[in-house]
mmCIF file of C-alpha atoms and ligand atoms in Angstrom:
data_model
loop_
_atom_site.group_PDB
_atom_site.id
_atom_site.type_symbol
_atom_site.label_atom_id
_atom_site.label_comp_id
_atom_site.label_asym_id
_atom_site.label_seq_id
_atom_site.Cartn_x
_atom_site.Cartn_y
_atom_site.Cartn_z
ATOM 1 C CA UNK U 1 -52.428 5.314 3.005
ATOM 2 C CA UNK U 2 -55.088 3.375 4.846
ATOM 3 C CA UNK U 3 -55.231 2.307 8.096
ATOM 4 C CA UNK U 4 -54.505 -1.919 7.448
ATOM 5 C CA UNK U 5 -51.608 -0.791 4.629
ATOM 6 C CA UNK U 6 -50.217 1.164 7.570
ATOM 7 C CA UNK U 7 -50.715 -2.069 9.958
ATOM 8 C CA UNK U 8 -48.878 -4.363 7.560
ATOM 9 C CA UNK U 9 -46.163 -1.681 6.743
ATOM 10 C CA UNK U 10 -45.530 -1.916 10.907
ATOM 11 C CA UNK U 11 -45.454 -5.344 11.093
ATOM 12 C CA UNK U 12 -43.049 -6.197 8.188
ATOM 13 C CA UNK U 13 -40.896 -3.783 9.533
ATOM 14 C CA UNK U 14 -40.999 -5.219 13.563
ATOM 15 C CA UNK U 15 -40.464 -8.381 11.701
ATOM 16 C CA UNK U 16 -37.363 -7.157 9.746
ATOM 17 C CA UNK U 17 -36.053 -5.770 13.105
ATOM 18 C CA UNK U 18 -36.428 -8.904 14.849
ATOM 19 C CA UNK U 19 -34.880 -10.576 11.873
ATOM 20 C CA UNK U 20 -31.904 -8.008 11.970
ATOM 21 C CA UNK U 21 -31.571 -8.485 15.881
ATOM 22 C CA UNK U 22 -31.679 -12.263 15.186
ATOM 23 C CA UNK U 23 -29.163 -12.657 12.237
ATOM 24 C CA UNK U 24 -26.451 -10.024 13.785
ATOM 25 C CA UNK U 25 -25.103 -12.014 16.329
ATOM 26 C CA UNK U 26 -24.661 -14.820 14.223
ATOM 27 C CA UNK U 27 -23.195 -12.631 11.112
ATOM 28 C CA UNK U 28 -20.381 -11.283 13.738
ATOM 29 C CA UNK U 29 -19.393 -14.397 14.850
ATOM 30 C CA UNK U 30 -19.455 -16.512 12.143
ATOM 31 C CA UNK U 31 -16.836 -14.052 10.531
ATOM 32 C CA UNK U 32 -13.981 -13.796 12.950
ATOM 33 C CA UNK U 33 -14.510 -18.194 12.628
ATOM 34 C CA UNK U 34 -14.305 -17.553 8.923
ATOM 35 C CA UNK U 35 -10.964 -15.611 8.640
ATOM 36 C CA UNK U 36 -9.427 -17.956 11.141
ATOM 37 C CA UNK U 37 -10.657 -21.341 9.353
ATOM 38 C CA UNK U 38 -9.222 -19.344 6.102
ATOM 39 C CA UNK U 39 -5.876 -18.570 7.935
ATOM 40 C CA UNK U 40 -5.150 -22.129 9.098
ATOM 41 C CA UNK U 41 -7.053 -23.895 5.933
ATOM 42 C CA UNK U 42 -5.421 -21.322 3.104
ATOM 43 C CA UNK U 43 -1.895 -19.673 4.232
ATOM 44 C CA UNK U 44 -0.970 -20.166 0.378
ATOM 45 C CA UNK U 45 -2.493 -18.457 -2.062
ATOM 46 C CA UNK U 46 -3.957 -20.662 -5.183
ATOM 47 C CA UNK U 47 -1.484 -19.177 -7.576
ATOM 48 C CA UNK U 48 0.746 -21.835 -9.536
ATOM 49 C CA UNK U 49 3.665 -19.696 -8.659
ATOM 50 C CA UNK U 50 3.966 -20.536 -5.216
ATOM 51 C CA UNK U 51 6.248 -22.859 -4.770
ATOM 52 C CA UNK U 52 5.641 -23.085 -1.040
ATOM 53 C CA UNK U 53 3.797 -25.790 0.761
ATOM 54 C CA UNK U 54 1.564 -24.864 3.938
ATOM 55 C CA UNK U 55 3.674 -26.862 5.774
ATOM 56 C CA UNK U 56 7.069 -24.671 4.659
ATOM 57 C CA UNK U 57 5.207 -21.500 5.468
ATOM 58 C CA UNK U 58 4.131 -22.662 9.047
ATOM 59 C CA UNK U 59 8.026 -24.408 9.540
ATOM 60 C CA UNK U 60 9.325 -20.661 7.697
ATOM 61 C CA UNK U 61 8.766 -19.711 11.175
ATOM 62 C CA UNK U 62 11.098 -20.782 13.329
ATOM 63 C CA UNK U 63 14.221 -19.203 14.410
ATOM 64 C CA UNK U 64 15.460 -16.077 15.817
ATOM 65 C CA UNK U 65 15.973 -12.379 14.764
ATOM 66 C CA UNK U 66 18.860 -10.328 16.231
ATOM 67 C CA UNK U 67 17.657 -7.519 17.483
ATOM 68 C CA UNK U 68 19.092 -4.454 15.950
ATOM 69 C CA UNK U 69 19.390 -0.427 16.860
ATOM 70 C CA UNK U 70 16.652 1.603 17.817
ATOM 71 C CA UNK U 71 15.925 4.059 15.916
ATOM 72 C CA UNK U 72 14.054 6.895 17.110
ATOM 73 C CA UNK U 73 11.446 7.378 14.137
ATOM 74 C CA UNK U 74 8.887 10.130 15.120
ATOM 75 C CA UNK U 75 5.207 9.278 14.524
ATOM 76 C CA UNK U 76 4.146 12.479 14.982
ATOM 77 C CA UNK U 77 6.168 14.057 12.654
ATOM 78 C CA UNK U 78 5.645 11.661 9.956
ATOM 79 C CA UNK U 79 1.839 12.364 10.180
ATOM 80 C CA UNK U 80 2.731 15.776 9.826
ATOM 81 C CA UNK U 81 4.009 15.009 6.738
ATOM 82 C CA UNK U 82 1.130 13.149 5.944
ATOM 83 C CA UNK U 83 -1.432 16.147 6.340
ATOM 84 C CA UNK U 84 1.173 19.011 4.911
ATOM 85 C CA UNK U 85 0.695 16.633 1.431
ATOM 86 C CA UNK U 86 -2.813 16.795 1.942
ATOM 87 C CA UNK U 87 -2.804 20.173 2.504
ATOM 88 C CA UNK U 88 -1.614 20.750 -1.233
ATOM 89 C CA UNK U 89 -4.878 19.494 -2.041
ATOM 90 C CA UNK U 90 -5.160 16.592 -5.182
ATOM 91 C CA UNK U 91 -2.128 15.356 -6.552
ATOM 92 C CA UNK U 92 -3.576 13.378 -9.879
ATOM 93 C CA UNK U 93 -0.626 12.858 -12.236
ATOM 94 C CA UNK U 94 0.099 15.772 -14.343
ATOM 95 C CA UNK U 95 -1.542 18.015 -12.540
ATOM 96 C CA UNK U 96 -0.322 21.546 -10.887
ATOM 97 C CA UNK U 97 -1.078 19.672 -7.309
ATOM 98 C CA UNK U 98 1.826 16.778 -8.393
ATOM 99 C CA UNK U 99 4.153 19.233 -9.310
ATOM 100 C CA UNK U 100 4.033 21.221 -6.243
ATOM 101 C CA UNK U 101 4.000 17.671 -4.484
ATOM 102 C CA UNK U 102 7.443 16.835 -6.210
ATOM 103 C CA UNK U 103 9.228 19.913 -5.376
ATOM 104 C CA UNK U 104 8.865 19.876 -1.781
ATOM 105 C CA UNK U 105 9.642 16.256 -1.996
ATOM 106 C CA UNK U 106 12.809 16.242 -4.206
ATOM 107 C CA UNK U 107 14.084 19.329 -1.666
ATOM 108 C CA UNK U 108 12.895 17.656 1.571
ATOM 109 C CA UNK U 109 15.189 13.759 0.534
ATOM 110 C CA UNK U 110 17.905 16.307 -0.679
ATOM 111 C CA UNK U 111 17.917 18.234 2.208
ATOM 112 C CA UNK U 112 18.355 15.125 4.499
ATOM 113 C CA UNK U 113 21.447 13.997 2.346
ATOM 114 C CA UNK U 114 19.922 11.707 -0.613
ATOM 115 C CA UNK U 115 20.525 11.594 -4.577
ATOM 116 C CA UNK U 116 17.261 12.345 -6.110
ATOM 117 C CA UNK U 117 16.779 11.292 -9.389
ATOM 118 C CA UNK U 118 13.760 12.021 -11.580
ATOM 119 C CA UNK U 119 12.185 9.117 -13.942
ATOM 120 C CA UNK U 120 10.425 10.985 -16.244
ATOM 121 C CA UNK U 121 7.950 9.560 -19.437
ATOM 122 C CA UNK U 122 5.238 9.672 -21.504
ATOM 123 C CA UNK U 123 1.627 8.083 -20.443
ATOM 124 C CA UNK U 124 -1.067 7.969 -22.492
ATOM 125 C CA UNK U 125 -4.202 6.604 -20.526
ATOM 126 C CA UNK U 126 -6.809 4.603 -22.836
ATOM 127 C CA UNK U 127 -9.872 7.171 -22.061
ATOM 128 C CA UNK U 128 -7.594 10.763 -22.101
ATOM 129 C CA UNK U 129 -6.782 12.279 -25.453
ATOM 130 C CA UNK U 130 -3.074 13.952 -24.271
ATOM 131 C CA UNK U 131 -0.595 12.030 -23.151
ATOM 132 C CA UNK U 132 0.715 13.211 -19.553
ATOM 133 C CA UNK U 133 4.714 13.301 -18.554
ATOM 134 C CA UNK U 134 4.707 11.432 -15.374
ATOM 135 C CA UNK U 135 7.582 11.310 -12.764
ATOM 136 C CA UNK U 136 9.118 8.199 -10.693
ATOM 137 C CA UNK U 137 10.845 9.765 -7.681
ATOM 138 C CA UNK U 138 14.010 8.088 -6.673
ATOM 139 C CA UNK U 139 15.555 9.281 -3.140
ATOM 140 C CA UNK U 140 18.714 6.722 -2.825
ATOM 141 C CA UNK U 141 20.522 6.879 -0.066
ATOM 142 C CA UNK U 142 24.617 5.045 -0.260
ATOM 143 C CA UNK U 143 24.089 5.455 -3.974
ATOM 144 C CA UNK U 144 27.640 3.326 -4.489
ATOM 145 C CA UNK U 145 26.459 0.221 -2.793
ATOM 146 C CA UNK U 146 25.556 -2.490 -5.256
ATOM 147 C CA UNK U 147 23.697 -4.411 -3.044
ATOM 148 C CA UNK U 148 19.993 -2.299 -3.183
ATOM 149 C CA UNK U 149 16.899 -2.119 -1.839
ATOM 150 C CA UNK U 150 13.594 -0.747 -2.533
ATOM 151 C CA UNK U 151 10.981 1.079 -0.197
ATOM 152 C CA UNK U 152 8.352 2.396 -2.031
ATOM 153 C CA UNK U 153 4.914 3.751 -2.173
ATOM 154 C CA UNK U 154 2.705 5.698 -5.054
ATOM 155 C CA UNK U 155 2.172 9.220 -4.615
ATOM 156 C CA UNK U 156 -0.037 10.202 -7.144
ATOM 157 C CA UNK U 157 -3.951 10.593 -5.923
ATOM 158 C CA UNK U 158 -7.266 9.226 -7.936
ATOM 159 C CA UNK U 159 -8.793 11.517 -9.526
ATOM 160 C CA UNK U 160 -12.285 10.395 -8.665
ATOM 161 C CA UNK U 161 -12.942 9.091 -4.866
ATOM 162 C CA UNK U 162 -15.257 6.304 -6.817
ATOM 163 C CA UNK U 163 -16.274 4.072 -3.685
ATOM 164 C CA UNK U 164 -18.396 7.225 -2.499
ATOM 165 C CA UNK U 165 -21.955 5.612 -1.931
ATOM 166 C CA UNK U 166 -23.485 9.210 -3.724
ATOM 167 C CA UNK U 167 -21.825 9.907 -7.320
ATOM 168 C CA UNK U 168 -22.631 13.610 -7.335
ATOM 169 C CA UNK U 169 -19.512 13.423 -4.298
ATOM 170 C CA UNK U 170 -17.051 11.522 -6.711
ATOM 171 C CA UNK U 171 -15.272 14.844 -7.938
ATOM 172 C CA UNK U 172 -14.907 16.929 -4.734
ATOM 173 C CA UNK U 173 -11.406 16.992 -3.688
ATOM 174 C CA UNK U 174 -10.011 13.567 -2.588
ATOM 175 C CA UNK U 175 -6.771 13.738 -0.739
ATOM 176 C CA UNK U 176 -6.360 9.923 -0.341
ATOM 177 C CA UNK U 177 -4.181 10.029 3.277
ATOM 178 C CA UNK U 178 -3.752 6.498 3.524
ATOM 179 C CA UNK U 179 -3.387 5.373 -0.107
ATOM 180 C CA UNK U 180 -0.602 6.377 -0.804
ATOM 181 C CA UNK U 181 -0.042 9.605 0.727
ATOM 182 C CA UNK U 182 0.717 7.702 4.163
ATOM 183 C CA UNK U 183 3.726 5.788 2.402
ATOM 184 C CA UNK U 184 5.392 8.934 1.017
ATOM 185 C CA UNK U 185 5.083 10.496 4.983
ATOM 186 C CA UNK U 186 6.372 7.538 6.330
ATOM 187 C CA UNK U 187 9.717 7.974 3.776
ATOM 188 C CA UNK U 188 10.037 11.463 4.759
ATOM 189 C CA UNK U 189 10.158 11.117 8.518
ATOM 190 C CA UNK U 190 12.257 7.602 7.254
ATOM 191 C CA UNK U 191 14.728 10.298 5.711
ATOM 192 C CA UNK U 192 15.792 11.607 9.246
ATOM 193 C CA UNK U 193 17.526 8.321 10.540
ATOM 194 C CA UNK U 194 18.850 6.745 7.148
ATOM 195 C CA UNK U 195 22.654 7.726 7.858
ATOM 196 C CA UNK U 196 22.182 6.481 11.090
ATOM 197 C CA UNK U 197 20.615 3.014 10.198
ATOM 198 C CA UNK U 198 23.290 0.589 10.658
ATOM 199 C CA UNK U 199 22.706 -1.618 6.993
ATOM 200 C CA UNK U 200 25.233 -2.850 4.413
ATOM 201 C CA UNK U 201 22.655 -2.007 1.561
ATOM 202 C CA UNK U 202 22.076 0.867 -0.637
ATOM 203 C CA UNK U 203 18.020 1.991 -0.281
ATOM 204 C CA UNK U 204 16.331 3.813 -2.574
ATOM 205 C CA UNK U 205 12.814 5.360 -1.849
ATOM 206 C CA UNK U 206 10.554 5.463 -5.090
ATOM 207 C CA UNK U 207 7.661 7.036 -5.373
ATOM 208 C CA UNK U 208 5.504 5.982 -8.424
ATOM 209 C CA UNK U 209 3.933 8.438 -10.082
ATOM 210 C CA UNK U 210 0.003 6.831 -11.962
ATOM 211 C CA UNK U 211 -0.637 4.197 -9.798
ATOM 212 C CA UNK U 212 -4.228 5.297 -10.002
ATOM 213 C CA UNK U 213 -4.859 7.418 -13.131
ATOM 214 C CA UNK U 214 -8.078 5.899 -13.350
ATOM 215 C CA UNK U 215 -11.298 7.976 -15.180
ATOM 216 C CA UNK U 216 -13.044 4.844 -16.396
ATOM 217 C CA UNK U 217 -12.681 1.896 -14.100
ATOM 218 C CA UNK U 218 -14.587 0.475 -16.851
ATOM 219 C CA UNK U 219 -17.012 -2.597 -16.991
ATOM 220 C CA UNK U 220 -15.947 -5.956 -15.484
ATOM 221 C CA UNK U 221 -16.432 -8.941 -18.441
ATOM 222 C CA UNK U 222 -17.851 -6.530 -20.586
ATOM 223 C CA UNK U 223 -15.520 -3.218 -21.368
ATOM 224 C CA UNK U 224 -11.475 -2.890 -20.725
ATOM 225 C CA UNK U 225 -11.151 0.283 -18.129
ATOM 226 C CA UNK U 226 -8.265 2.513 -17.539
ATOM 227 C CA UNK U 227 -4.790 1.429 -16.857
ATOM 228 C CA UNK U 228 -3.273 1.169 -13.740
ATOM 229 C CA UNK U 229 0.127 0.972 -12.267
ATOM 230 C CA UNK U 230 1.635 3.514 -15.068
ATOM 231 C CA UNK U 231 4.719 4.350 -12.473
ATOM 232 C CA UNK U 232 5.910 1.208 -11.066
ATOM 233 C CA UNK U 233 5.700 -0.553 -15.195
ATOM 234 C CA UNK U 234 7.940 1.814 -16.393
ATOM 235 C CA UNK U 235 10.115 1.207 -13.568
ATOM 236 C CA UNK U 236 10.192 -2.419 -13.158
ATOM 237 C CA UNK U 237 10.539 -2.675 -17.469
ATOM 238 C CA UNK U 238 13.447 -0.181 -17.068
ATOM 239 C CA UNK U 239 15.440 -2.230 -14.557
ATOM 240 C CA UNK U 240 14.684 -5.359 -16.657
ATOM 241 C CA UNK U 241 15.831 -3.562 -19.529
ATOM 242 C CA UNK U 242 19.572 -2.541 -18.208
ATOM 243 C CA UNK U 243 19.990 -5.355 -15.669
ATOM 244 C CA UNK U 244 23.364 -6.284 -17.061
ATOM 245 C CA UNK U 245 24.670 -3.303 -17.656
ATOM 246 C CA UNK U 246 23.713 -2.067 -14.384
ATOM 247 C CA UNK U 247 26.388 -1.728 -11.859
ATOM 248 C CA UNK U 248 23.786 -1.957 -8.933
ATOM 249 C CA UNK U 249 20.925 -5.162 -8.051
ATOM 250 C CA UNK U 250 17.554 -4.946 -6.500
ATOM 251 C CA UNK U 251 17.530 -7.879 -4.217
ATOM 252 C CA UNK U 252 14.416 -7.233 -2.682
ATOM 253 C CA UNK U 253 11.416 -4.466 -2.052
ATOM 254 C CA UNK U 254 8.864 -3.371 0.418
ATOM 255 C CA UNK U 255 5.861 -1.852 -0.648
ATOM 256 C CA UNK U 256 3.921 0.340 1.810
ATOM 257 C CA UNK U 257 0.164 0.791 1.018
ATOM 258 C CA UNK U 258 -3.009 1.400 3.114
ATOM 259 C CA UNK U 259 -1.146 0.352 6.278
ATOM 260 C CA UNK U 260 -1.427 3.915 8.627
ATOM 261 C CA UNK U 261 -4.571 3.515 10.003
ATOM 262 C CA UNK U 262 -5.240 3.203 13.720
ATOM 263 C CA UNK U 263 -6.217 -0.714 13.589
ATOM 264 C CA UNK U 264 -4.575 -1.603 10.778
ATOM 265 C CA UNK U 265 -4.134 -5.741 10.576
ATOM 266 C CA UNK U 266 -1.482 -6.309 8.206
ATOM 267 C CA UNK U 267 -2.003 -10.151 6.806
ATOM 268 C CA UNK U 268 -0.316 -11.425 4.102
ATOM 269 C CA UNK U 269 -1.063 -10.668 0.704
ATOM 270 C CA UNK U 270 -1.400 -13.113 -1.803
ATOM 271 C CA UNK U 271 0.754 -12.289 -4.818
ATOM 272 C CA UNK U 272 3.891 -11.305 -2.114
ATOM 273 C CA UNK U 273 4.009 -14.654 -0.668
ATOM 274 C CA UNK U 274 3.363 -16.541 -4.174
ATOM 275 C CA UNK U 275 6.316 -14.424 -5.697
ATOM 276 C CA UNK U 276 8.334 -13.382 -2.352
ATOM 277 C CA UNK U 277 7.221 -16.354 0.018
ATOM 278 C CA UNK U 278 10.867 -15.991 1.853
ATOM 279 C CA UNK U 279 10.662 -12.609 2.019
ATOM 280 C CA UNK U 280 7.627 -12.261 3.864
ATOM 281 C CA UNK U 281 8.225 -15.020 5.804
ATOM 282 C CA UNK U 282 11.750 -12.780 6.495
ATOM 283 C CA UNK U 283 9.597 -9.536 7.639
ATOM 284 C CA UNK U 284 6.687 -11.043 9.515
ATOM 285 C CA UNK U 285 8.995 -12.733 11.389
ATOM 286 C CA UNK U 286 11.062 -9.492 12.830
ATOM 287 C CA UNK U 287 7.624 -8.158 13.675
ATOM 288 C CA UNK U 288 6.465 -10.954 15.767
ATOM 289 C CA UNK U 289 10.231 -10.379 17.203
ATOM 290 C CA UNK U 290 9.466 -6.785 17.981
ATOM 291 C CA UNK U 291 6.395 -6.961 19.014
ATOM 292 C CA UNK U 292 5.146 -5.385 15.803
ATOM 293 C CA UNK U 293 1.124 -6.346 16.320
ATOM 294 C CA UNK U 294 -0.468 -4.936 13.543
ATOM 295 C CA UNK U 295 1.674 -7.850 11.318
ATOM 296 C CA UNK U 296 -0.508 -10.699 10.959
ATOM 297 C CA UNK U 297 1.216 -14.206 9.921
ATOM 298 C CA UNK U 298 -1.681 -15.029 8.354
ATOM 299 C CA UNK U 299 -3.118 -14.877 4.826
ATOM 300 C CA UNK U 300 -5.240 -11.944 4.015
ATOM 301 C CA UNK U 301 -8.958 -12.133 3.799
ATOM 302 C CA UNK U 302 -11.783 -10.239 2.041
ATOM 303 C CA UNK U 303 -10.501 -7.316 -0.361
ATOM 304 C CA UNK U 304 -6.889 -7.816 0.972
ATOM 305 C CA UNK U 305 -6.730 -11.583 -0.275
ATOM 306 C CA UNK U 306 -4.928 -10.790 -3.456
ATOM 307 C CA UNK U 307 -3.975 -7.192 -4.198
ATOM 308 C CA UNK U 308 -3.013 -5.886 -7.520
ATOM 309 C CA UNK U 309 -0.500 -3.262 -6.634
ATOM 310 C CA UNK U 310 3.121 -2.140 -7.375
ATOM 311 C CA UNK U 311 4.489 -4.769 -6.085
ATOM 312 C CA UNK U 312 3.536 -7.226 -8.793
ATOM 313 C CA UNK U 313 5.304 -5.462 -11.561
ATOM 314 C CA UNK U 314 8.393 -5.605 -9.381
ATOM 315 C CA UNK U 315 8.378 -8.916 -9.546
ATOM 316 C CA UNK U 316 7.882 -9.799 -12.396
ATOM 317 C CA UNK U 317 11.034 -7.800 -12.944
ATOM 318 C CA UNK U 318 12.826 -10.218 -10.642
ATOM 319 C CA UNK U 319 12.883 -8.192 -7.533
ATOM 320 C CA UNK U 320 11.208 -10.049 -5.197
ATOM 321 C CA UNK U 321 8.228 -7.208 -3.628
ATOM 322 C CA UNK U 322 5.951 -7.638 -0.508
ATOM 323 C CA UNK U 323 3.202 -5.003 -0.301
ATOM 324 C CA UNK U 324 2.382 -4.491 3.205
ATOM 325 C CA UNK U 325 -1.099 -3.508 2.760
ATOM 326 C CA UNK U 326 -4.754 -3.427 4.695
ATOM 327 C CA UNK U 327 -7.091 -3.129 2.086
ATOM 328 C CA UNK U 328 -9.872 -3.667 4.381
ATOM 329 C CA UNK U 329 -9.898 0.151 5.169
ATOM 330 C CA UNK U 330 -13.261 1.889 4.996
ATOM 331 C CA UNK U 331 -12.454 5.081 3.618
ATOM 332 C CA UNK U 332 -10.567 3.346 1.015
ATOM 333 C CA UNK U 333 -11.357 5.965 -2.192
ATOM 334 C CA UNK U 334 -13.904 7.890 -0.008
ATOM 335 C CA UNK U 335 -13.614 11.852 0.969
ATOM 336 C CA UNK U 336 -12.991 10.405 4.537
ATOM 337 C CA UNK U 337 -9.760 9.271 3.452
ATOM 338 C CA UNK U 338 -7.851 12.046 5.441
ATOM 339 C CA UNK U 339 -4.880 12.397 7.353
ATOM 340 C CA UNK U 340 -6.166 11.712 11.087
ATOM 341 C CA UNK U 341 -7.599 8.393 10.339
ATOM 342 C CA UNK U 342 -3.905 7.477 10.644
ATOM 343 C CA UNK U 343 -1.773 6.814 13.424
ATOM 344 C CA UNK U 344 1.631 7.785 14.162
ATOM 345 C CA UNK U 345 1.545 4.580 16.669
ATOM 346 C CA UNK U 346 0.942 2.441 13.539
ATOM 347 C CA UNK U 347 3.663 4.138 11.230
ATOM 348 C CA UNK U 348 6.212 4.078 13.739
ATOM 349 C CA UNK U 349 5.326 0.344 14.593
ATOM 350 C CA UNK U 350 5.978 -0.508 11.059
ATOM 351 C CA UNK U 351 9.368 1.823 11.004
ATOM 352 C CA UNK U 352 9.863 -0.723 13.691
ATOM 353 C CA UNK U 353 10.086 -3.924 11.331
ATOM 354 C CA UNK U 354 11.490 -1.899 8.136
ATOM 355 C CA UNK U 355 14.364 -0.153 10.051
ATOM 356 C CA UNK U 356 15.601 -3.610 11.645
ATOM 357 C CA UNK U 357 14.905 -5.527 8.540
ATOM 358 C CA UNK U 358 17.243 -3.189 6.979
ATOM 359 C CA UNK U 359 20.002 -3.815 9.445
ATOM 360 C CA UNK U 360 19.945 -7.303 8.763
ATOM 361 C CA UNK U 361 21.186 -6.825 5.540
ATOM 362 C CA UNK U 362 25.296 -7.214 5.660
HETATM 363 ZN ZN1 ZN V 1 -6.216 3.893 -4.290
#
């Protein structure tokens, strides 16, 4: 390299570092101006199934909650939960990891006084030759009551952690705390207080099994990937199936996703307020009334606008399903994804909201 080349290589790059220095500041304000121009301009997402106005979501609002029991959920022990799952290592669907991952899960929701029932069937994913037997988990606790309620959460784990920047990292063992994992802690420390949580419903926990039994993600536009959501289909076609034959109804469900981390902003996602608009309005309201900050009244932005998740075959069933979701989490499908990136301060803020949501129903 010659002496000018080396010149001109300096000076582009002084120039793209004043550039940088010059652009930053106005890149970090100009988004916290965009999500809140989005929040006021766009609280209801576009989807011809919403039969809300802005106006009804902001008016939603009003009113009080009664406050109900405290319940003494333990952060701490839910997060060790949390890395005791991790410990196992992978869970993929049909894998050795899952079934270990069931076991201690069926005895732990026993153990604390639940019927455990196991939805077992047949998956065949589009880019696997064998079929796998996958497992629903159902932990229900007043199994008599007709009047139910859903709190659920996948528990199977990707086989490849795909959002890592270098491929040749993609197979190393991915443990995915948050996604997922987090929800199935947060059940087992929930297990602890359910006889003492004052509600007139029956709750089930269910755990989906192939939420993310994805090998090909294939090609956007061009080439149909893997299926997702293997679990919470079979569920959701099930109940639609035997509705009325059944002598139980779903009248509504939370879904708990990606929402453990420290500085978690939980906004509201768009397919739970265009299917579940009173719902949401229901739960975002008892966390303003508890002082539940994390909940954001707000429409999601960025990745968490509209989520595809569990939730949406749930309602399509006719149970109407919030996810309570931040899907603007960095170590979303990344090796990072592990257990102390969450925060028992965050899960037992949310307990918060779920356990006196629960009490309001009579
Ligand atoms: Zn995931």
């Amino acid at each position: 390299m010659g002496r000018t080349t080396r010149w001109i290589l300096v000076g582009i790059a002084v120039m793209a570092l004043v550039v940088g220095l010059v652009w930053q500041p106005w890149t970090a304000t100009a988004e916290p101006q965009q999500r809140d121009r989005f929040a006021d301009d766009r609280p209801v997402p576009s989807s011809e199934s919403s039969p809300m106005s802005r106006d009804q979501f902001g008016q939603d609002r009003a009113g009080t909650v009664a406050p109900g029991k405290a319940i003494p959920f333990d952060g701490k022990r839910s997060l060790q939960y949390l890395t005791e799952l991790c410990d196992i290592g992978p869970r993929v669907s049909g894998t050795a990891g899952m079934a270990k991952q069931q076991k201690r899960l069926v005895d732990h929701f026993e153990k604390h006084g639940a019927k455990v029932t196991r939805q077992e069937f047949p998956a065949r994913q589009r880019s696997q030759k064998d079929a796998v037997t996958m497992t629903n988990l159902i932990a229900s606790w007043h199994p008599d009551r007709k009047q139910r309620i859903i709190l659920c959460s996948h528990y199977d784990t990707r086989p490849a952690a795909d959002q890592e920047p270098n491929r040749r990292d993609w197979h190393k063992p991915f443990v995915s705390a948050n996604d997922g994992t987090s929800g199935v802690a947060f059940l087992m420390e929930l297990a602890h207080h359910m006889a003492d949580i004052p509600t007139g419903a029956g709750v089930d926990f269910v755990l989906f099994d192939g939420e993310e039994y994805i090998f090909d993600p294939g090609v956007p536009g061009i080439r149909e990937g893997d299926k997702y959501f293997f679990g919470s289909e079979h569920f959701a076609q099930d109940y639609a199936k035997q509705r009325g034959q059944l002598p139980y109804r779903y009248e509504a469900a939370v879904l708990l996703d990606l929402f453990a981390h420290a500085d978690a902003r939980l906004a509201v996602e768009g397919y739970s307020f265009a299917f579940a608009p009173g719902l949401v309005t229901q739960i975002w309201k008892i966390a303003e009334s508890v002082g539940a900050k994390s909940f954001r009244f707000e429409r999601g932005f960025g990745r968490s606008l509209d989520v595809l998740d569990d939730h949406v075959a749930l309602n399509r069933a006719g149970i109407p399903a919030v996810d309570i979701i931040d899907f603007d989490y960095e170590h979303w499908h990344r090796l990072s994804d592990t257990p102390e990136k969450c925060s028992p301060q965050q899960m037992a803020e949310v307990a918060k909201v779920i356990t006196t949501w629960l009490q309001g129903w009579k």
